[in-house]
Amino acid sequence: MIMYMDPESLKKEVERRALDKTDQEIVEKALVEGVETAWDRLEKQQPQCGFGQLGLCCNRCVMGPCRIDPFGGEPKRGVCGATADLIAARNLLDDLMVGAAAHSDHGREVLEVLMETAEGKGQGYQILDEEKLNLVAGEYDIDVKGKKKEAIARELALAMLEEFGTLKNKIQLVERAPEKTKEMWAKAGIVPRSVDREIVEAAHRIHMGVGADYINILLHALRTSLSDGWGGSMMATEASDILFGTPVPVEALANLGVLKKDEVNIVLHGHNPILSEMIVQASYDADLKKSAKKKGAKGINLVGMCCTGNELLMRHGIPLAGNELDQELAIATGAVETMVIDYQCIFPSITETAKCYHTKVISTSEKSKVPGATHIEFKPETALDSAKEIIRQAIENYPNRDANRVKIPAGPVKMVAGFSEETIRKALGGTYKPLIDAIVAGSIRGAVGIVGCNNPKIKQDYGHIMLGKELIKRDILVVETGCAAIASGKAGLLLPEAAEMAGEGLKAVCKALGVPPVLHMGSCVDCSRILMLAANIAKELNVGIEDLPLGGAAPEWYSQKAVSIGAYFVASGVYTVLGLPPKVFGSVNVLDLLANKLDGVVNAAFAVEPDPVKAADLLEAVIEKKRKGLGI
Ligand code: BF8
């Protein structure tokens, strides 16, 4: 279907949808060719349900669905008697626990692969970071002396897998937090007891007739989020580093221009690196390269999308095609032979988009099947064989590409990624002292973690880029993960030269170290790297994370995982600004708790501010307040 729009309206619509010029080119192509995207579907949903947006719709049981009058009229209670406060709090916990479950289940799968690798059953896997293996094993009291790395890895994988349902009533990695922060959690009664327990208990607590006190429900939300940030997500990061290597700075390219006109393009989309790492390995296979040539292609071009993309970027410099709203645009270039999906943040309609072109979608997880996709199931024992089969199918599909419908934007942007916590620490000489000195001297005022997604309710990347630029201008260092980091890659903020956009103090520090003012720290589970950065700085200063001049922001968030990340930032003492409102505005009490009262519990709270300049004002004010608190 071709869509007709007068040139002026088309231009306006394109500019309304995306900030990046290369994205705009393909947004326009999709509009002209009538390829439906998330922006179109958002439009078709208007007006969206007001009760839902306010968090006042309860669809939890079959006495309902119920809704509460937001203006204080009738009905004030659902059929069961639940109030607006309870309904909004339960809905929020529901979203958060789903997000925590997604991150943590991802972590569990990486640990299972670590286990199989240790037992010699994983095909193509190796233990690449022995230093980290030994360090983490030490935290679990595993004696490493005289043992082979496989034996250590087996014991460690078992110990970490045990964390999911541990009876110890504590998660080992939580011990990494500064003493003062842990005391704060103990006082609030939110120390996470095990990963699965908090998630299952959250599900229990939101069942009709269990928790009726919104405060109690929200405190459990904080505990559940901590079991994600300091548990499931942190284990995902650590196990991935042990298997695939801890990231070090790496140069790469970003935006849709990384697709190639004369090569077999394979987009790796989703979150878990366990299969995509094998696809990278398989892509070096001489026979596969030969068969690509036989089909008329010059080579095999792997590109990343979303957090699987971030994982591969951080460890191999695989180019990034884009972030969440780029998944349909990548297909709309007409140049993608195969999109390989694992799970999370994959549009359920991605196969419908693919039908508009020759693109084949290959699903790989038993948990994440999509109608219309070819399913090649990932199993650690046959991972490399599956990876080769996926590439083979992509090569087979190359001759089906219609050259007349291909448009690949010119000019991918250079970037530097790979800033793991360990890399940052090593670059500073093994201690955070130089960074702390710069913060004390005031050349760096503080740091903000910008994380999270795209959301078609906001011009793609606008929130991330405007806020990032505004913060670095004010000498605030920015660290990023997820789709926020990809946005910065596309915008050129991940280059040392971007220091020119920073204030004088930050610019001088970045130039001295040769680093960008915005540091790419990885995928969304790697928000745990941000936690470790904060924890290690706090420990050097003998304070809590909640005392540091830090902030968090999720300018374009959409997902349940982002709810969990935002909550564990706040629960860890990091004031966090959201660019879009969470679905709680129907309850004045829940809102007051999240925006104000939490401050008395964890020395941090949430704010909502869509305007990036005003969001920067809020973050700067908190950073200055915390500086004062530290006497600097
Ligand atoms: O986990 S930032 S859209 S891709 S949820 Fe998803 Fe959001 Fe992107 Fe990565 Ni995170």
XYZ file of C-alpha atoms and ligand atoms in Angstrom:
642
model
C 0.000 0.000 0.000
C 1.397 3.402 -0.920
C 0.414 6.284 1.327
C -0.063 9.728 -0.211
C 0.805 12.814 1.781
C 1.628 16.251 0.457
C 5.394 16.897 0.715
C 5.036 19.483 3.482
C 2.908 17.244 5.731
C 5.219 14.321 5.021
C 8.266 16.336 6.093
C 6.509 17.511 9.248
C 5.403 14.005 10.143
C 8.882 12.588 9.570
C 10.454 15.260 11.772
C 7.824 14.724 14.438
C 8.660 11.019 14.629
C 12.461 10.870 14.771
C 15.388 13.123 15.621
C 18.163 11.329 13.744
C 18.485 12.174 10.037
C 19.146 8.590 8.943
C 16.114 7.406 10.913
C 14.080 10.180 9.298
C 15.001 8.927 5.823
C 13.548 5.515 6.579
C 10.574 6.855 8.516
C 9.755 8.672 5.292
C 10.282 5.539 3.187
C 7.985 3.538 5.502
C 5.334 6.269 5.309
C 5.523 6.481 1.543
C 5.439 2.709 1.125
C 2.606 2.399 3.638
C 4.543 0.122 5.995
C 2.842 0.265 9.375
C 5.069 1.174 12.316
C 4.616 1.801 16.055
C 3.961 5.499 15.329
C 0.977 4.567 13.140
C -0.356 2.130 15.698
C -0.063 4.752 18.452
C -2.154 7.074 16.339
C -4.801 4.390 15.815
C -4.997 3.923 19.601
C -6.038 7.548 20.200
C -7.593 8.496 22.492
C -5.890 6.048 24.845
C -7.854 4.911 27.882
C -7.710 7.628 30.557
C -8.401 5.205 33.402
C -5.516 3.033 32.238
C -3.156 5.987 31.954
C -3.969 7.083 35.490
C -3.542 3.557 36.853
C -7.179 3.454 37.906
C -8.260 0.472 35.869
C -8.186 -2.872 37.662
C -8.426 -5.967 35.509
C -7.121 -8.327 38.142
C -10.179 -10.510 38.765
C -13.504 -11.489 37.279
C -15.606 -9.402 39.630
C -14.139 -6.628 37.478
C -12.810 -5.063 35.348
C -13.324 -2.024 37.601
C -12.408 1.609 37.324
C -12.273 4.451 39.834
C -13.540 7.973 39.206
C -10.394 10.136 39.058
C -12.308 13.215 40.235
C -13.305 11.771 43.598
C -16.851 10.875 42.545
C -18.390 7.420 42.302
C -17.239 4.718 41.938
C -14.602 5.209 44.635
C -13.958 1.486 45.041
C -13.772 -1.582 42.844
C -16.195 -4.466 43.402
C -13.751 -6.034 45.902
C -13.469 -2.702 47.723
C -10.045 -1.646 46.423
C -9.397 2.103 46.385
C -7.549 4.201 43.819
C -4.416 4.011 46.002
C -4.480 0.249 46.129
C -5.294 -0.221 42.458
C -2.538 2.142 41.311
C 0.033 0.593 43.688
C -0.862 -2.965 42.667
C -0.646 -2.069 38.987
C 2.774 -0.533 39.520
C 4.051 -3.576 41.405
C 2.651 -5.747 38.631
C 4.652 -3.872 35.983
C 7.774 -3.802 38.116
C 7.754 -7.510 38.950
C 7.354 -8.396 35.277
C 10.366 -6.249 34.461
C 12.410 -7.770 37.287
C 11.394 -11.238 36.109
C 12.497 -10.487 32.530
C 15.949 -9.278 33.600
C 16.425 -12.060 36.097
C 15.291 -14.876 33.824
C 17.787 -13.589 31.269
C 20.442 -13.809 34.012
C 19.438 -17.357 34.849
C 19.864 -18.431 31.218
C 23.380 -17.003 31.004
C 24.257 -18.870 34.208
C 22.869 -22.091 32.753
C 25.137 -21.633 29.744
C 28.064 -20.979 32.084
C 27.233 -24.241 33.838
C 27.002 -26.230 30.592
C 30.246 -24.670 29.386
C 31.955 -25.665 32.624
C 30.693 -29.205 32.120
C 31.961 -29.250 28.533
C 28.462 -29.429 27.085
C 28.178 -25.933 25.583
C 29.053 -25.959 21.897
C 31.497 -23.219 20.958
C 31.594 -21.521 24.383
C 34.689 -20.763 26.434
C 35.391 -19.064 29.719
C 37.108 -15.918 28.564
C 37.514 -13.802 31.691
C 39.322 -15.879 34.296
C 40.185 -12.825 36.378
C 36.519 -12.010 36.880
C 35.673 -15.685 37.380
C 38.134 -15.875 40.278
C 37.043 -12.565 41.783
C 33.336 -13.425 41.780
C 34.093 -16.962 42.981
C 35.914 -15.364 45.912
C 32.765 -13.460 46.834
C 30.970 -16.812 47.038
C 33.721 -18.303 49.242
C 34.757 -20.711 46.516
C 38.338 -21.866 46.955
C 39.993 -21.318 43.580
C 43.493 -22.508 44.428
C 44.796 -25.285 42.205
C 41.434 -25.682 40.470
C 40.807 -25.617 36.731
C 38.720 -22.717 35.489
C 35.952 -25.120 34.474
C 35.721 -26.526 37.996
C 35.538 -23.019 39.473
C 32.951 -21.968 36.897
C 30.787 -24.977 37.706
C 30.814 -24.220 41.420
C 30.160 -20.548 40.785
C 27.306 -21.175 38.346
C 25.690 -23.466 40.899
C 26.122 -20.939 43.708
C 24.662 -18.149 41.588
C 21.779 -20.250 40.291
C 20.995 -21.012 43.910
C 20.457 -17.269 44.496
C 17.207 -17.469 42.566
C 15.511 -19.511 45.265
C 18.020 -19.333 48.063
C 17.018 -20.172 51.608
C 19.826 -17.976 53.007
C 17.442 -15.020 52.963
C 20.048 -12.849 51.296
C 21.567 -12.417 47.857
C 25.371 -12.501 47.933
C 25.922 -9.675 45.423
C 23.877 -7.309 47.589
C 26.933 -7.390 49.855
C 28.690 -5.285 47.225
C 26.693 -2.225 48.275
C 28.274 0.208 50.752
C 27.586 -0.534 54.437
C 25.582 2.660 54.899
C 23.304 1.872 51.958
C 22.753 -1.661 53.257
C 21.843 -0.275 56.673
C 19.323 2.008 54.983
C 17.742 -1.011 53.261
C 17.704 -3.027 56.489
C 15.988 -0.154 58.297
C 13.354 0.109 55.581
C 12.903 -3.679 55.526
C 13.711 -3.930 51.806
C 16.823 -6.125 51.728
C 16.046 -8.635 48.958
C 15.963 -12.260 50.154
C 16.209 -14.133 46.863
C 15.509 -13.317 43.252
C 12.539 -15.564 42.583
C 11.095 -15.111 46.055
C 10.590 -11.365 45.681
C 9.033 -11.773 42.235
C 6.714 -14.593 43.272
C 5.805 -12.745 46.447
C 4.991 -9.663 44.386
C 2.587 -11.778 42.334
C 1.079 -13.100 45.538
C 0.743 -9.654 47.089
C -1.252 -8.286 44.165
C -3.761 -11.139 44.201
C -7.211 -9.956 45.280
C -7.537 -9.961 49.018
C -3.833 -10.008 49.940
C -2.155 -6.603 50.300
C -4.569 -3.740 50.879
C -2.025 -1.187 52.147
C -0.517 0.729 49.241
C 2.578 1.725 51.251
C 3.371 -1.874 52.089
C 2.904 -2.867 48.459
C 5.257 -0.152 47.248
C 7.924 -1.071 49.796
C 7.852 -4.580 48.417
C 8.176 -3.062 44.945
C 11.474 -1.508 46.063
C 12.656 -4.831 47.508
C 11.730 -6.640 44.281
C 13.586 -4.059 42.214
C 16.704 -4.518 44.393
C 16.560 -8.262 43.744
C 16.792 -7.347 40.060
C 19.491 -4.653 40.118
C 21.738 -6.276 42.742
C 20.584 -9.812 41.867
C 19.256 -11.026 38.527
C 20.643 -8.223 36.355
C 23.982 -8.159 38.147
C 24.323 -11.917 37.709
C 23.472 -11.559 33.995
C 26.272 -9.012 33.620
C 28.840 -10.969 35.615
C 28.126 -14.334 33.967
C 28.206 -12.728 30.496
C 31.570 -11.126 31.282
C 32.998 -14.424 32.547
C 31.880 -16.226 29.399
C 32.394 -13.602 26.731
C 34.857 -11.151 28.283
C 34.553 -7.950 30.293
C 34.181 -5.044 27.860
C 37.060 -2.689 27.136
C 36.856 0.437 24.969
C 36.006 -0.411 21.406
C 35.374 1.679 18.298
C 32.317 0.984 16.202
C 29.651 2.522 13.982
C 26.008 3.341 14.579
C 22.744 4.087 12.737
C 20.868 2.411 9.897
C 23.750 3.244 7.583
C 25.624 0.228 8.972
C 23.525 -2.016 6.720
C 25.374 -2.880 3.500
C 24.111 -2.771 -0.059
C 26.223 -5.669 -1.276
C 26.377 -7.981 1.747
C 24.038 -10.385 3.496
C 22.596 -8.266 6.301
C 21.681 -10.029 9.532
C 20.137 -7.971 12.351
C 20.611 -9.439 15.838
C 17.767 -8.166 17.995
C 16.717 -8.753 21.581
C 18.688 -9.041 24.814
C 20.503 -12.216 25.611
C 23.989 -12.571 24.064
C 24.186 -16.349 24.458
C 23.142 -17.186 20.890
C 24.255 -14.003 19.148
C 27.811 -14.525 20.466
C 27.788 -17.820 18.586
C 26.442 -16.107 15.460
C 29.421 -13.758 15.611
C 31.712 -16.787 15.876
C 29.915 -18.572 13.019
C 30.179 -15.511 10.770
C 33.960 -16.093 10.543
C 33.359 -19.521 8.980
C 35.152 -19.706 5.620
C 32.530 -21.979 4.045
C 29.719 -19.606 4.964
C 31.662 -16.673 3.541
C 32.150 -18.665 0.355
C 28.467 -19.483 0.032
C 27.591 -15.809 0.540
C 29.872 -14.990 -2.394
C 28.268 -17.718 -4.478
C 24.938 -15.971 -3.976
C 26.438 -12.729 -5.239
C 27.078 -11.027 -1.886
C 30.454 -9.598 -0.925
C 30.200 -10.873 2.635
C 28.136 -11.373 5.764
C 27.267 -8.223 7.680
C 26.139 -8.651 11.275
C 24.540 -5.628 12.915
C 22.999 -5.206 16.352
C 19.635 -3.902 17.491
C 18.570 -2.947 21.029
C 20.353 -4.681 23.902
C 21.597 -7.776 22.063
C 23.205 -5.138 19.865
C 24.693 -3.426 22.909
C 26.151 -6.700 24.200
C 27.834 -7.426 20.858
C 28.974 -3.848 20.460
C 30.601 -3.790 23.895
C 32.594 -6.975 23.327
C 33.203 -7.117 19.571
C 32.531 -3.677 18.115
C 29.669 -5.100 16.033
C 27.947 -2.055 14.462
C 24.631 -0.930 15.899
C 21.726 -0.500 13.499
C 19.624 1.198 16.132
C 17.390 1.190 19.158
C 13.832 0.096 19.858
C 12.016 2.230 17.282
C 14.560 1.225 14.646
C 13.503 -2.417 14.524
C 10.794 -1.781 11.937
C 12.850 0.865 10.172
C 15.731 -1.583 9.670
C 13.353 -3.908 7.835
C 11.897 -0.990 5.883
C 15.326 -0.299 4.358
C 14.552 -3.387 2.262
C 18.104 -4.577 2.866
C 17.702 -7.000 5.761
C 17.890 -10.693 4.851
C 17.281 -11.942 8.359
C 16.296 -10.515 11.691
C 17.260 -12.911 14.465
C 15.278 -12.401 17.635
C 15.822 -13.755 21.117
C 13.497 -11.959 23.514
C 12.220 -8.701 25.032
C 11.343 -5.458 23.246
C 10.565 -7.243 19.990
C 7.345 -5.942 18.460
C 4.862 -8.832 18.216
C 4.021 -7.564 14.726
C 7.621 -7.671 13.509
C 6.791 -10.540 11.150
C 4.010 -8.399 9.614
C 6.602 -5.705 8.883
C 8.905 -8.355 7.456
C 6.130 -9.500 5.080
C 6.342 -6.130 3.323
C 9.866 -7.074 2.178
C 11.912 -10.239 1.709
C 13.117 -10.243 5.332
C 12.955 -13.512 7.221
C 12.443 -13.333 10.976
C 14.096 -16.190 12.880
C 13.010 -16.731 16.467
C 15.387 -18.632 18.720
C 13.871 -18.819 22.194
C 11.250 -21.301 23.260
C 9.884 -18.482 25.444
C 9.495 -16.021 22.636
C 7.818 -17.501 19.581
C 6.240 -15.144 17.068
C 3.616 -16.203 14.506
C 5.107 -16.059 11.035
C 8.707 -16.460 12.208
C 10.926 -19.418 11.379
C 11.885 -21.034 14.664
C 15.411 -22.345 15.140
C 15.611 -23.184 18.777
C 18.688 -22.220 20.716
C 20.234 -24.905 22.908
C 23.717 -24.504 24.408
C 24.720 -28.008 23.223
C 24.039 -27.136 19.592
C 24.513 -23.345 19.700
C 27.193 -23.118 17.045
C 25.323 -25.442 14.665
C 22.158 -23.330 15.088
C 24.159 -20.161 14.538
C 25.557 -21.536 11.275
C 22.109 -22.661 10.155
C 20.743 -19.157 10.811
C 23.494 -17.594 8.706
C 22.944 -20.200 5.979
C 19.243 -19.282 5.787
C 20.104 -15.594 5.606
C 22.484 -16.254 2.724
C 19.783 -18.255 0.921
C 17.496 -15.252 1.244
C 19.940 -12.757 -0.282
C 18.851 -13.277 -3.924
C 15.268 -12.470 -2.867
C 16.205 -8.877 -2.060
C 14.512 -6.381 -4.392
C 17.240 -3.860 -5.246
C 14.597 -1.362 -6.380
C 13.150 -1.179 -2.891
C 16.442 -0.814 -1.023
C 17.374 2.435 0.636
C 20.279 2.506 3.059
C 21.047 5.894 4.576
C 24.586 7.113 4.023
C 27.072 7.893 6.724
C 27.123 5.715 9.829
C 28.461 7.596 12.849
C 31.627 6.583 14.714
C 31.451 5.885 18.418
C 33.432 4.468 21.315
C 31.751 2.016 23.685
C 32.910 -0.661 26.132
C 33.038 1.318 29.372
C 32.532 -1.422 31.919
C 33.009 -0.442 35.558
C 36.325 -2.325 35.594
C 37.526 -0.477 32.493
C 36.658 2.916 33.950
C 38.422 2.034 37.204
C 41.518 0.719 35.422
C 41.645 3.792 33.165
C 41.705 5.934 36.296
C 44.676 3.980 37.655
C 42.851 1.307 39.665
C 41.097 3.707 42.009
C 38.364 6.285 41.683
C 40.527 8.884 43.384
C 41.166 10.956 40.224
C 37.421 11.067 39.491
C 36.618 11.858 43.123
C 39.249 14.629 43.089
C 37.640 16.117 39.963
C 34.229 15.984 41.651
C 35.584 17.539 44.868
C 37.345 20.252 42.857
C 34.058 20.913 41.081
C 35.337 20.405 37.535
C 32.835 17.550 37.433
C 29.735 18.402 39.465
C 28.371 14.858 39.532
C 27.106 12.084 37.276
C 23.771 11.036 35.807
C 22.817 7.650 34.394
C 20.534 8.109 31.391
C 18.879 4.794 30.621
C 15.856 3.243 28.996
C 13.935 3.002 25.835
C 12.306 4.769 22.924
C 8.608 5.471 23.099
C 6.615 6.708 20.089
C 4.944 9.220 22.418
C 8.234 11.148 22.257
C 10.213 12.022 19.128
C 12.685 9.142 18.839
C 15.938 9.942 20.724
C 14.935 13.562 21.442
C 14.632 13.051 25.203
C 17.948 11.226 25.503
C 19.991 13.558 23.344
C 18.639 16.861 24.610
C 19.031 15.812 28.239
C 22.516 14.370 27.639
C 23.707 17.556 25.939
C 22.198 19.735 28.637
C 23.888 17.773 31.426
C 27.375 17.653 29.941
C 27.122 21.392 29.290
C 26.671 21.745 33.053
C 29.802 19.651 33.785
C 27.789 16.602 34.727
C 29.254 13.329 33.477
C 26.719 11.070 31.747
C 26.795 7.276 31.816
C 24.336 5.331 29.697
C 22.937 1.916 28.877
C 20.220 0.448 26.664
C 18.458 2.435 23.983
C 19.602 5.720 25.533
C 23.217 4.766 24.828
C 22.346 3.784 21.249
C 20.668 7.165 20.759
C 23.872 8.873 21.885
C 25.892 6.702 19.529
C 23.763 7.835 16.592
C 24.086 11.464 17.695
C 27.880 11.403 18.000
C 27.918 11.916 21.772
C 29.982 8.759 22.356
C 33.090 10.237 20.789
C 35.977 11.915 22.636
C 35.398 14.930 20.330
C 31.963 15.375 21.904
C 33.825 16.791 24.916
C 33.724 20.074 22.974
C 30.017 20.207 23.823
C 30.750 19.871 27.547
C 31.351 22.572 30.113
C 34.943 23.673 30.717
C 35.539 21.378 33.706
C 34.198 18.171 32.205
C 35.788 19.014 28.853
C 39.233 19.251 30.472
C 38.829 15.925 32.299
C 37.574 14.139 29.171
C 40.416 15.552 27.101
C 43.010 14.529 29.678
C 41.654 10.982 29.693
C 40.738 10.858 25.983
C 37.186 9.722 26.771
C 33.742 10.930 25.657
C 31.588 12.957 28.060
C 28.888 10.298 27.647
C 30.049 6.782 28.489
C 28.336 3.724 26.998
C 28.206 1.162 29.821
C 26.220 -1.541 28.064
C 22.813 -3.147 27.817
C 19.923 -2.700 30.237
C 21.003 -5.525 32.551
C 24.291 -3.608 32.638
C 22.602 -0.892 34.670
C 24.182 -3.115 37.317
C 27.518 -1.714 36.092
C 26.225 1.763 36.960
C 25.298 0.475 40.439
C 28.818 -0.908 40.868
C 30.380 2.351 39.712
C 28.334 4.213 42.314
C 28.988 1.594 45.018
C 32.749 1.600 44.522
C 32.958 5.404 44.559
C 30.837 5.506 47.725
C 33.019 2.877 49.379
C 36.186 4.858 48.631
C 34.556 7.832 50.322
C 33.104 5.747 53.128
C 29.584 7.027 52.470
C 26.389 5.546 51.030
C 25.327 5.695 47.377
C 22.481 7.881 48.617
C 25.031 10.535 49.652
C 26.697 10.874 46.251
C 25.992 13.662 43.730
C 24.298 11.308 41.308
C 21.073 11.192 39.362
C 19.184 8.874 37.063
C 16.924 9.560 34.100
C 14.717 7.551 31.777
C 13.550 10.192 29.288
C 11.768 7.875 26.815
C 11.009 4.777 28.856
C 8.214 2.390 27.975
C 8.903 -1.054 29.424
C 8.188 -2.916 32.636
C 11.945 -3.510 32.873
C 12.427 0.257 32.963
C 10.029 0.449 35.937
C 12.240 -2.006 37.788
C 15.445 -0.151 36.843
C 13.996 3.215 37.896
C 12.896 1.681 41.196
C 16.264 0.110 42.003
C 18.022 3.366 41.147
C 15.758 5.195 43.597
C 15.937 2.394 46.192
C 19.739 2.604 45.934
C 19.551 6.311 46.747
C 19.662 7.792 43.243
C 17.103 10.517 42.452
C 15.500 9.622 39.114
C 13.621 11.732 36.577
C 11.184 10.089 34.186
C 10.319 11.667 30.854
C 6.905 9.998 30.750
C 4.536 9.592 33.691
C 4.126 6.159 35.248
C 0.521 4.975 35.442
C -0.073 6.198 39.008
C -1.414 9.720 38.581
C -4.909 8.609 39.616
C -3.721 8.211 43.196
C -2.559 11.340 45.004
C -1.164 9.191 47.816
C 0.883 6.888 45.603
C 2.179 9.909 43.725
C 3.115 11.661 46.957
C 4.941 8.582 48.194
C 6.963 8.182 44.990
C 7.725 11.872 44.509
C 8.223 12.968 48.131
C 7.932 10.506 50.971
C 10.471 8.025 49.550
C 13.101 10.660 50.189
C 12.742 9.981 53.914
C 13.229 6.242 53.343
C 16.007 5.968 50.723
C 17.193 9.573 50.380
C 15.915 9.685 46.801
C 12.631 9.932 44.939
C 11.060 10.008 41.489
C 10.162 13.055 39.437
C 8.403 13.323 36.091
C 9.612 15.974 33.656
C 9.284 15.616 29.884
C 11.162 18.853 29.129
C 14.877 17.922 28.951
C 16.084 21.354 30.113
C 13.777 21.327 33.127
C 14.783 17.701 33.808
C 18.424 18.821 33.795
C 17.502 21.609 36.243
C 15.964 19.064 38.615
C 18.947 16.731 38.388
C 21.435 19.554 38.819
C 19.603 20.826 41.899
C 19.773 17.393 43.549
C 23.438 17.009 42.610
C 24.230 20.380 44.195
C 22.228 19.443 47.297
C 24.164 16.190 47.664
C 27.459 18.023 47.133
C 26.535 20.314 49.980
C 25.677 17.304 52.114
C 29.177 15.969 51.500
C 30.639 19.368 52.300
C 32.043 19.942 48.805
O 16.387 -3.615 27.812
S 16.112 0.270 26.772
S 13.468 -0.580 24.721
S 15.957 -2.668 24.309
S 13.706 -2.112 27.778
Fe 14.034 -2.469 25.504
Fe 13.991 -0.243 26.779
Fe 15.575 -0.552 24.754
Fe 16.995 -3.230 26.124
Ni 15.915 -1.794 28.049
